[in-house]
Backbone as JSON, one array per atom type, in Angstrom:
{
  "sequence": "MLLVLSGCGAGSDDGVAPPPGGRVRSEYAQYVDSVPIADGYMRKIEVSLQRGGAYVDVVRAVLDDRVITAGEMNDLEGRAVGCYAKYGFQPNRDYWFYKDGGVGVSNGDTMPGDDPRVKSAFRECGLDTGYDLVVLYYYQALYNPEDVDLEPYRFECYRERGLVDGAMSFDEFNRVRRSGGNPYVNGNPTGSKDSRFPVWDTCWTDPLHNISDSPLKGR",
  "N": [[7.68, 61.91, 29.03], [5.9, 65.45, 28.93], [3.81, 67.21, 30.74], [2.02, 68.74, 29.53], [1.08, 71.4, 31.63], [-3.03, 72.36, 32.96], [-5.15, 74.65, 34.93], [-4.38, 73.93, 36.95], [-4.7, 74.54, 39.54], [-7.18, 73.29, 40.46], [-9.15, 70.55, 41.67], [-9.72, 67.12, 40.63], [-12.42, 65.82, 38.09], [-13.6, 63.95, 39.29], [-14.16, 64.28, 41.58], [-12.62, 63.35, 43.91], [-12.25, 63.76, 47.3], [-9.32, 65.19, 49.46], [-6.95, 63.61, 52.01], [-7.52, 63.98, 54.67], [-6.46, 66.59, 57.47], [-4.54, 68.39, 55.91], [-1.97, 68.77, 55.61], [-1.5, 68.2, 52.44], [-0.93, 69.41, 49.24], [-2.99, 71.17, 46.37], [-2.21, 72.07, 44.08], [0.13, 71.41, 41.7], [3.3, 72.13, 39.48], [3.88, 74.66, 40.72], [5.78, 76.17, 41.03], [7.84, 79.08, 42.76], [9.8, 80.19, 43.94], [13.48, 80.54, 44.14], [15.64, 78.38, 45.13], [18.82, 78.71, 46.27], [21.59, 76.28, 47.14], [23.33, 74.92, 50.12], [26.1, 73.63, 51.4], [26.34, 71.95, 53.04], [23.84, 70.94, 52.56], [24.51, 69.92, 49.51], [26.63, 68.01, 49.84], [25.16, 65.81, 50.89], [23.68, 65.21, 48.9], [25.43, 64.33, 47.49], [26.2, 61.67, 48.59], [24.39, 60.64, 47.89], [24.0, 60.6, 45.14], [25.92, 58.63, 45.02], [25.35, 56.68, 44.88], [24.94, 56.03, 42.74], [21.8, 55.3, 38.94], [19.24, 56.13, 36.92], [18.23, 58.55, 37.83], [20.89, 61.01, 38.23], [21.79, 62.11, 36.63], [20.39, 63.59, 35.89], [19.77, 65.54, 37.52], [22.25, 66.01, 38.91], [23.02, 67.86, 36.41], [20.75, 69.83, 37.1], [21.54, 71.04, 39.88], [24.16, 72.0, 38.54], [24.46, 75.4, 38.52], [23.83, 74.56, 41.68], [21.88, 76.0, 42.52], [18.22, 75.32, 42.72], [15.83, 76.07, 40.42], [12.72, 77.79, 40.48], [11.5, 77.49, 37.98], [13.37, 75.09, 36.6], [11.86, 73.64, 39.28], [9.79, 73.34, 38.81], [9.85, 71.78, 35.62], [9.9, 69.85, 36.41], [8.59, 68.79, 38.59], [6.63, 68.77, 36.03], [6.97, 66.64, 35.08], [6.87, 64.07, 36.41], [3.95, 64.63, 36.85], [3.42, 63.78, 33.92], [4.37, 61.28, 33.84], [2.55, 60.15, 35.49], [0.32, 59.73, 35.13], [1.16, 58.51, 32.73], [0.5, 56.06, 33.32], [-2.19, 56.27, 34.17], [-2.39, 57.71, 35.91], [-4.04, 60.45, 37.9], [-3.77, 63.74, 39.11], [-4.71, 64.79, 42.51], [-5.83, 62.69, 42.61], [-5.73, 60.43, 42.23], [-3.02, 60.24, 43.78], [-1.45, 62.33, 46.04], [0.5, 65.39, 46.5], [2.79, 67.27, 48.39], [2.62, 69.53, 51.21], [5.07, 70.44, 52.08], [6.61, 68.47, 50.6], [7.14, 65.91, 47.63], [5.03, 63.68, 46.24], [3.49, 62.34, 48.89], [0.89, 60.82, 49.62], [-1.56, 58.12, 48.4], [-3.81, 57.13, 46.96], [-6.19, 54.84, 47.86], [-7.54, 52.73, 47.47], [-7.12, 53.26, 44.07], [-4.84, 53.56, 43.48], [-3.3, 50.84, 45.8], [-0.85, 50.07, 47.76], [0.64, 47.87, 47.91], [0.53, 46.63, 45.56], [2.33, 45.62, 41.99], [1.62, 46.77, 40.28], [1.99, 49.27, 41.54], [4.51, 50.68, 42.03], [6.04, 50.7, 40.32], [5.37, 52.57, 38.91], [5.88, 54.78, 40.91], [9.25, 54.09, 41.49], [9.67, 54.78, 38.91], [8.6, 56.67, 37.8], [8.76, 58.35, 40.05], [11.29, 58.52, 41.61], [13.58, 57.54, 39.42], [13.29, 59.78, 37.16], [14.37, 61.96, 38.75], [13.4, 63.91, 40.28], [11.71, 63.29, 42.86], [14.17, 63.53, 44.42], [15.48, 65.78, 43.58], [12.8, 67.28, 45.43], [12.92, 67.16, 47.62], [15.32, 68.33, 48.31], [14.93, 70.5, 47.66], [12.71, 71.31, 49.55], [13.24, 71.66, 51.95], [16.13, 73.85, 51.29], [14.74, 76.13, 51.05], [12.92, 76.19, 53.25], [14.75, 76.31, 55.07], [17.6, 77.36, 54.52], [20.08, 77.21, 55.93], [21.06, 75.14, 56.56], [20.77, 74.73, 59.46], [20.21, 73.33, 62.83], [16.88, 72.0, 63.03], [15.8, 71.4, 65.63], [15.61, 72.17, 68.35], [14.38, 74.6, 67.83], [12.12, 73.76, 66.67], [10.98, 72.24, 69.28], [10.76, 75.42, 70.32], [7.99, 75.79, 69.17], [6.72, 73.62, 69.52], [5.62, 75.11, 72.0], [5.68, 77.39, 71.83], [2.94, 77.51, 71.25], [1.63, 75.73, 72.49], [1.93, 73.17, 72.57], [3.7, 72.5, 73.85], [3.79, 71.52, 77.37], [4.65, 74.81, 79.25], [6.9, 74.85, 80.64], [8.78, 72.92, 80.46], [11.24, 71.93, 80.14], [14.33, 71.89, 76.52], [15.64, 70.18, 76.63], [14.19, 67.91, 78.57], [11.71, 67.64, 77.61], [13.55, 66.02, 75.34], [14.9, 63.54, 76.39], [11.96, 62.81, 77.11], [11.09, 61.31, 74.75], [12.94, 60.63, 73.95], [12.91, 57.67, 76.19], [10.41, 56.96, 75.13], [7.9, 58.35, 75.92], [5.1, 60.32, 75.74], [5.39, 63.62, 75.34], [3.99, 65.58, 74.35], [0.88, 67.74, 74.95], [-2.35, 67.26, 75.46], [-2.86, 64.86, 73.63], [-1.2, 62.88, 70.77], [-0.07, 64.93, 68.15], [1.82, 63.67, 66.47], [2.2, 62.6, 63.31], [-0.61, 63.09, 63.46], [-3.56, 62.16, 60.93], [-5.92, 64.47, 61.1], [-7.35, 66.91, 62.24], [-6.82, 68.22, 64.93], [-4.49, 68.93, 65.61], [-3.39, 72.15, 63.6], [-0.99, 73.64, 64.0], [0.72, 70.96, 64.15], [1.55, 70.37, 61.3], [2.86, 72.92, 60.63], [4.78, 72.99, 62.81], [6.24, 71.51, 62.52], [7.46, 71.63, 59.5], [8.71, 74.07, 58.64], [9.39, 75.96, 61.31], [11.44, 77.96, 61.15], [10.59, 79.9, 60.79], [8.63, 80.38, 62.23], [8.08, 81.25, 65.14], [9.02, 83.39, 67.51], [11.47, 84.19, 68.55], [13.55, 83.74, 65.96], [15.54, 82.47, 64.03], [16.13, 83.56, 61.41], [14.8, 86.26, 61.23], [13.04, 89.1, 59.81], [14.46, 88.23, 56.7]],
  "CA": [[7.07, 63.55, 27.61], [6.1, 66.73, 29.55], [2.67, 66.79, 30.46], [0.28, 70.42, 29.07], [-0.3, 72.0, 32.75], [-3.74, 73.53, 32.4], [-6.22, 74.12, 35.98], [-3.51, 72.93, 37.99], [-5.33, 74.5, 40.93], [-8.51, 72.84, 40.56], [-9.41, 69.17, 42.29], [-9.73, 66.34, 39.21], [-13.05, 65.45, 38.06], [-14.64, 63.21, 40.3], [-14.33, 65.08, 43.14], [-12.56, 63.06, 45.75], [-12.47, 64.3, 48.74], [-7.81, 65.03, 49.71], [-7.24, 63.06, 52.93], [-7.48, 65.06, 56.17], [-4.36, 66.63, 58.22], [-4.03, 69.37, 55.68], [-0.57, 68.28, 54.83], [-1.44, 68.01, 51.29], [-1.76, 70.73, 48.07], [-3.81, 70.67, 45.41], [-1.65, 72.88, 43.45], [1.18, 71.19, 41.21], [3.95, 72.97, 39.31], [2.78, 76.25, 40.29], [6.39, 76.62, 41.64], [8.03, 80.37, 42.18], [10.98, 80.52, 44.71], [14.14, 79.37, 43.39], [16.7, 78.36, 45.7], [20.16, 78.51, 46.67], [21.71, 75.09, 47.71], [23.94, 75.73, 51.02], [27.42, 72.66, 51.61], [25.55, 70.74, 54.01], [22.98, 69.98, 51.72], [25.63, 69.48, 48.36], [27.87, 66.97, 50.08], [23.88, 65.47, 51.2], [22.72, 65.0, 47.01], [26.54, 64.0, 46.67], [26.04, 60.77, 48.81], [23.27, 59.75, 47.09], [24.02, 61.0, 43.62], [27.27, 58.39, 44.57], [24.86, 54.93, 44.8], [24.37, 55.61, 40.51], [20.5, 55.27, 38.59], [18.52, 57.47, 36.15], [18.03, 60.08, 38.46], [22.19, 61.54, 38.49], [22.43, 63.13, 34.98], [19.31, 64.84, 35.7], [20.02, 66.32, 38.87], [23.27, 66.61, 38.77], [22.37, 68.84, 35.74], [20.26, 70.71, 38.24], [22.0, 71.86, 40.49], [25.05, 72.86, 38.43], [24.37, 76.03, 40.26], [24.22, 75.01, 42.61], [20.47, 76.7, 42.82], [16.98, 74.29, 41.78], [15.03, 77.23, 40.0], [11.03, 77.11, 40.23], [11.4, 76.27, 35.88], [13.32, 73.45, 37.36], [11.31, 73.02, 39.69], [8.05, 72.81, 37.81], [8.9, 70.73, 34.94], [10.71, 68.49, 36.63], [7.33, 68.19, 38.85], [5.26, 68.31, 35.34], [7.12, 65.48, 33.89], [6.49, 63.48, 37.25], [2.65, 64.32, 36.63], [3.46, 63.48, 32.67], [4.6, 59.62, 33.75], [1.74, 59.24, 36.11], [-0.2, 60.01, 34.01], [1.08, 57.43, 31.26], [-0.27, 54.62, 34.41], [-3.77, 56.56, 34.79], [-2.97, 57.59, 37.74], [-3.74, 61.39, 37.67], [-3.08, 64.26, 40.48], [-6.26, 65.07, 43.24], [-8.09, 61.73, 42.41], [-5.07, 58.64, 42.45], [-2.15, 60.99, 44.52], [-1.87, 63.65, 46.89], [2.09, 65.7, 46.51], [3.0, 67.33, 50.36], [2.58, 70.4, 51.36], [6.6, 70.61, 51.93], [7.33, 67.19, 48.8], [6.52, 65.89, 46.64], [4.09, 63.06, 46.6], [3.54, 61.74, 49.06], [-0.59, 59.92, 50.16], [-1.88, 57.79, 47.31], [-5.55, 56.81, 47.28], [-5.29, 52.92, 48.66], [-7.68, 52.18, 46.5], [-6.88, 53.55, 43.13], [-3.0, 53.25, 44.03], [-2.48, 50.3, 46.22], [0.58, 50.61, 47.91], [1.47, 46.45, 47.06], [0.84, 46.72, 44.11], [3.81, 45.8, 41.49], [2.09, 48.66, 39.33], [2.21, 51.12, 41.77], [5.39, 50.58, 43.29], [7.17, 50.35, 39.74], [4.76, 53.71, 38.39], [6.61, 55.68, 41.72], [9.95, 54.21, 41.16], [10.1, 55.39, 37.22], [8.62, 58.48, 38.3], [9.11, 60.06, 41.14], [12.58, 58.13, 41.22], [13.99, 57.52, 38.06], [13.19, 60.72, 36.52], [15.16, 62.84, 39.84], [12.04, 64.45, 41.53], [12.25, 62.71, 44.97], [15.81, 64.09, 45.37], [14.98, 66.95, 43.94], [11.9, 68.26, 46.16], [13.35, 66.3, 49.17], [15.77, 69.15, 49.17], [14.0, 71.82, 47.13], [12.05, 72.45, 50.41], [14.9, 71.69, 53.17], [16.58, 74.78, 51.4], [13.8, 77.23, 50.97], [12.09, 76.61, 55.06], [16.01, 76.73, 56.22], [18.37, 77.72, 53.83], [21.58, 77.49, 55.8], [21.14, 73.87, 57.0], [20.89, 74.49, 61.13], [19.44, 72.11, 63.03], [15.31, 72.32, 63.5], [15.28, 70.99, 66.8], [14.81, 74.0, 68.77], [13.01, 75.06, 66.75], [10.52, 72.96, 67.02], [10.83, 72.31, 69.86], [10.51, 76.15, 70.19], [8.03, 76.42, 68.21], [5.7, 73.51, 70.34], [5.96, 75.47, 72.95], [4.62, 78.71, 72.24], [1.74, 77.32, 70.11], [0.46, 75.11, 73.65], [1.44, 71.98, 71.92], [3.89, 71.29, 74.91], [4.32, 72.01, 79.04], [5.07, 76.07, 78.82], [7.91, 75.1, 81.64], [8.97, 72.17, 80.18], [12.81, 72.44, 78.37], [14.21, 70.88, 75.28], [16.87, 68.89, 76.88], [13.14, 67.27, 79.03], [10.87, 67.18, 75.97], [13.72, 65.05, 74.49], [13.93, 62.7, 77.5], [10.76, 62.2, 77.56], [10.74, 61.05, 73.95], [13.7, 58.75, 74.27], [12.31, 57.24, 76.96], [9.38, 56.02, 74.24], [7.1, 59.16, 76.76], [4.57, 61.2, 75.01], [5.75, 64.68, 76.36], [3.33, 66.82, 74.25], [0.2, 68.61, 75.54], [-3.71, 67.26, 74.73], [-2.68, 64.18, 72.76], [0.43, 62.92, 69.93], [0.21, 65.0, 67.28], [2.96, 63.02, 65.29], [1.44, 61.99, 61.91], [-1.63, 62.69, 63.34], [-4.38, 62.49, 60.37], [-6.97, 64.76, 61.69], [-7.33, 68.57, 62.71], [-7.55, 68.53, 65.97], [-3.05, 70.06, 65.56], [-3.3, 72.63, 62.99], [0.49, 73.39, 63.89], [1.91, 70.46, 64.55], [2.74, 71.23, 60.31], [4.04, 74.84, 61.13], [6.52, 73.52, 63.53], [7.71, 70.79, 61.42], [7.92, 72.3, 58.01], [9.33, 75.18, 58.86], [10.05, 76.24, 62.92], [12.37, 78.91, 61.4], [9.52, 81.32, 60.24], [7.52, 80.14, 62.83], [9.01, 81.28, 66.13], [8.89, 84.86, 67.7], [12.33, 84.62, 68.21], [13.54, 83.91, 64.65], [17.45, 83.51, 63.65], [15.32, 83.99, 59.13], [13.36, 87.45, 60.88], [13.65, 90.38, 58.9], [14.15, 87.79, 55.8]],
  "C": [[6.76, 63.93, 29.32], [5.15, 66.82, 29.26], [2.29, 68.85, 30.0], [-0.28, 70.66, 30.47], [-2.19, 73.15, 32.14], [-4.79, 73.0, 34.76], [-5.74, 73.14, 36.58], [-3.9, 73.57, 39.58], [-6.39, 73.83, 41.0], [-8.5, 71.07, 41.14], [-9.79, 68.52, 40.43], [-11.21, 65.86, 39.23], [-13.75, 64.58, 38.74], [-14.49, 63.46, 40.97], [-13.8, 64.06, 44.2], [-11.29, 63.79, 46.49], [-9.89, 64.3, 49.17], [-8.66, 63.9, 50.51], [-7.41, 64.24, 53.72], [-6.37, 65.39, 56.28], [-4.53, 67.75, 57.31], [-2.39, 69.2, 55.43], [-0.61, 68.05, 53.15], [-2.09, 69.42, 50.36], [-2.44, 69.98, 47.36], [-3.15, 71.17, 43.96], [-0.47, 71.77, 42.65], [1.94, 72.09, 39.72], [3.53, 74.46, 39.54], [4.5, 76.95, 41.45], [7.05, 78.44, 41.43], [9.27, 81.68, 42.38], [11.66, 79.55, 44.21], [14.99, 79.5, 44.5], [18.01, 77.57, 45.3], [20.69, 77.23, 47.11], [22.72, 74.85, 48.76], [25.04, 74.09, 50.83], [26.68, 71.56, 51.75], [24.89, 69.86, 52.8], [23.87, 69.35, 50.44], [26.29, 68.5, 48.71], [26.15, 65.9, 50.46], [23.53, 64.15, 50.28], [23.95, 63.89, 47.12], [26.29, 61.89, 47.27], [25.14, 59.88, 48.32], [23.3, 60.06, 46.23], [25.04, 59.21, 43.85], [26.78, 56.56, 44.46], [24.17, 54.83, 43.26], [22.52, 55.55, 40.36], [20.53, 56.18, 38.11], [18.78, 58.2, 36.62], [19.76, 61.16, 38.32], [22.26, 62.23, 37.38], [21.68, 64.35, 35.62], [18.79, 65.81, 37.05], [21.16, 66.88, 38.96], [23.57, 67.87, 37.18], [20.99, 70.3, 36.56], [21.24, 71.73, 39.06], [23.75, 71.86, 39.57], [25.9, 73.4, 38.83], [24.49, 75.79, 41.46], [22.41, 75.86, 43.09], [19.65, 76.03, 42.17], [15.89, 76.32, 41.93], [13.59, 76.52, 40.17], [11.32, 76.78, 38.98], [12.11, 74.9, 36.5], [12.23, 73.04, 38.13], [9.71, 72.56, 38.71], [7.71, 72.31, 36.05], [9.64, 69.97, 35.24], [9.51, 68.15, 37.58], [5.91, 68.06, 37.23], [5.66, 66.95, 35.09], [6.22, 64.32, 35.0], [4.93, 62.99, 36.76], [3.18, 62.95, 35.38], [3.39, 61.5, 32.97], [3.59, 59.28, 35.28], [0.99, 58.54, 35.63], [-0.25, 58.38, 32.91], [0.09, 55.34, 32.02], [-1.63, 55.19, 34.4], [-3.93, 56.61, 35.65], [-2.88, 58.88, 37.87], [-3.91, 62.73, 39.47], [-4.2, 64.78, 41.56], [-6.71, 63.9, 42.98], [-6.98, 60.97, 42.6], [-3.84, 59.52, 43.68], [-2.47, 61.72, 44.42], [-0.01, 63.91, 46.74], [1.17, 66.59, 47.61], [2.94, 68.32, 50.06], [4.62, 71.4, 51.4], [7.14, 68.73, 51.38], [6.81, 67.48, 48.13], [5.23, 64.42, 46.29], [3.89, 62.19, 47.54], [2.39, 61.04, 50.14], [-0.61, 59.8, 47.85], [-3.4, 57.55, 48.16], [-5.37, 55.28, 46.69], [-6.76, 52.68, 47.75], [-7.98, 52.44, 45.29], [-5.16, 53.22, 43.21], [-3.12, 52.25, 45.2], [-1.09, 49.82, 46.45], [1.59, 49.36, 47.97], [0.76, 46.07, 46.37], [1.61, 47.1, 42.82], [3.41, 47.0, 40.54], [1.91, 50.15, 39.76], [3.51, 51.39, 42.63], [5.86, 50.92, 41.32], [6.47, 51.5, 38.89], [5.56, 55.11, 40.05], [7.96, 55.07, 41.82], [10.03, 55.38, 39.64], [9.23, 56.65, 37.29], [8.5, 59.45, 39.64], [10.89, 59.74, 41.51], [13.89, 58.55, 40.36], [14.5, 58.75, 37.51], [13.84, 62.62, 37.37], [14.41, 63.48, 40.62], [12.41, 64.56, 42.93], [13.69, 62.87, 45.09], [15.34, 66.17, 45.65], [14.67, 67.85, 45.04], [12.19, 68.31, 47.41], [14.56, 68.28, 49.47], [15.37, 70.92, 48.66], [13.08, 72.73, 48.69], [13.0, 72.16, 51.97], [15.86, 72.96, 53.0], [15.62, 75.45, 51.8], [13.58, 77.15, 52.77], [13.64, 75.96, 55.87], [16.87, 76.23, 55.9], [19.59, 78.15, 54.21], [21.93, 75.79, 56.44], [21.23, 74.17, 58.34], [19.86, 73.37, 61.19], [18.49, 72.26, 63.46], [15.29, 71.85, 64.83], [14.82, 71.71, 68.13], [14.23, 74.32, 68.64], [12.5, 74.7, 66.7], [10.09, 72.76, 67.42], [9.99, 73.71, 70.5], [8.66, 76.54, 70.0], [6.44, 75.43, 68.15], [5.11, 74.42, 70.73], [5.17, 76.62, 72.99], [3.14, 78.76, 71.74], [1.05, 76.38, 71.59], [0.67, 73.48, 73.39], [2.95, 70.68, 73.27], [3.72, 71.91, 76.4], [4.88, 73.77, 78.78], [6.12, 76.22, 79.52], [8.6, 73.96, 81.29], [9.95, 72.12, 78.94], [13.28, 71.97, 77.5], [14.56, 69.88, 76.03], [15.19, 67.36, 78.17], [12.68, 66.44, 78.22], [11.84, 65.9, 75.36], [14.51, 63.63, 75.79], [13.45, 61.98, 78.02], [10.66, 60.89, 76.07], [11.9, 59.66, 73.4], [13.5, 57.67, 75.06], [10.71, 56.68, 76.61], [7.32, 57.09, 75.35], [6.26, 59.5, 75.76], [4.47, 63.25, 75.43], [5.11, 66.02, 75.06], [1.96, 66.68, 75.52], [-1.2, 67.83, 74.87], [-3.79, 65.38, 73.84], [-0.79, 64.26, 71.71], [0.5, 63.86, 68.78], [1.25, 64.75, 66.1], [2.12, 61.89, 64.36], [0.13, 60.88, 62.31], [-3.37, 62.74, 61.93], [-5.95, 63.37, 60.37], [-6.42, 66.11, 61.46], [-7.17, 69.47, 63.19], [-5.82, 68.83, 66.46], [-2.78, 70.54, 64.42], [-2.27, 73.24, 62.99], [1.11, 72.94, 63.6], [3.13, 71.1, 62.93], [3.15, 71.57, 60.63], [4.27, 74.51, 61.17], [7.54, 73.09, 62.62], [7.97, 71.02, 59.78], [8.5, 73.33, 58.31], [8.8, 75.41, 60.09], [10.52, 77.4, 62.84], [11.13, 80.43, 60.75], [8.11, 81.01, 61.48], [7.47, 80.74, 64.41], [9.06, 82.51, 66.43], [10.31, 84.51, 67.67], [13.75, 83.86, 66.98], [15.43, 83.58, 64.32], [16.71, 84.11, 61.9], [14.49, 85.84, 59.74], [13.83, 88.51, 60.69], [13.91, 89.59, 56.73], [12.43, 87.21, 54.67]]
}
């Protein structure tokens, strides 16, 4: 079922506030960018498809030309929203979309994670529709077209924004993390649910566009 979308930028009529932290978006099915999928991503997708499932044919059809178009994303996300609606769930009231992915946050009161009905909805509407897999690689390809290792660029983003000591090296940062220590200045932004670390999401999601010496400068 494809939901006819209207007023996509608005919140729900119930006025439910989104979870804190700024990682969610209120709009859905509003994609404008089409992205080519690099060889590395195609190989990873193929591994997922080899496991089989209801989503295989949908994903293969979308990636037949190795491009995920804005129209394809809008259609898939619309179908996901329509599927959740069959269960009585509405976006921006019962669940929210991540800025860098699909449905990632649910309302614990109306969509408790341990409810079998909720689990069924996530499986049918996210996994079986192919939406979860396609949206994952859509955002990866959008922010990191060539599938490069992002960890050094994330570190540089942290350093430039004062999340880590400016004198710390990338190797030292990793040694501290591996030992279970905290390499960040003024607390650990990882998984933060408040707004004290507004640059964490920027550095994690799209470091290639948010450092001074970006390999994507000018693109």
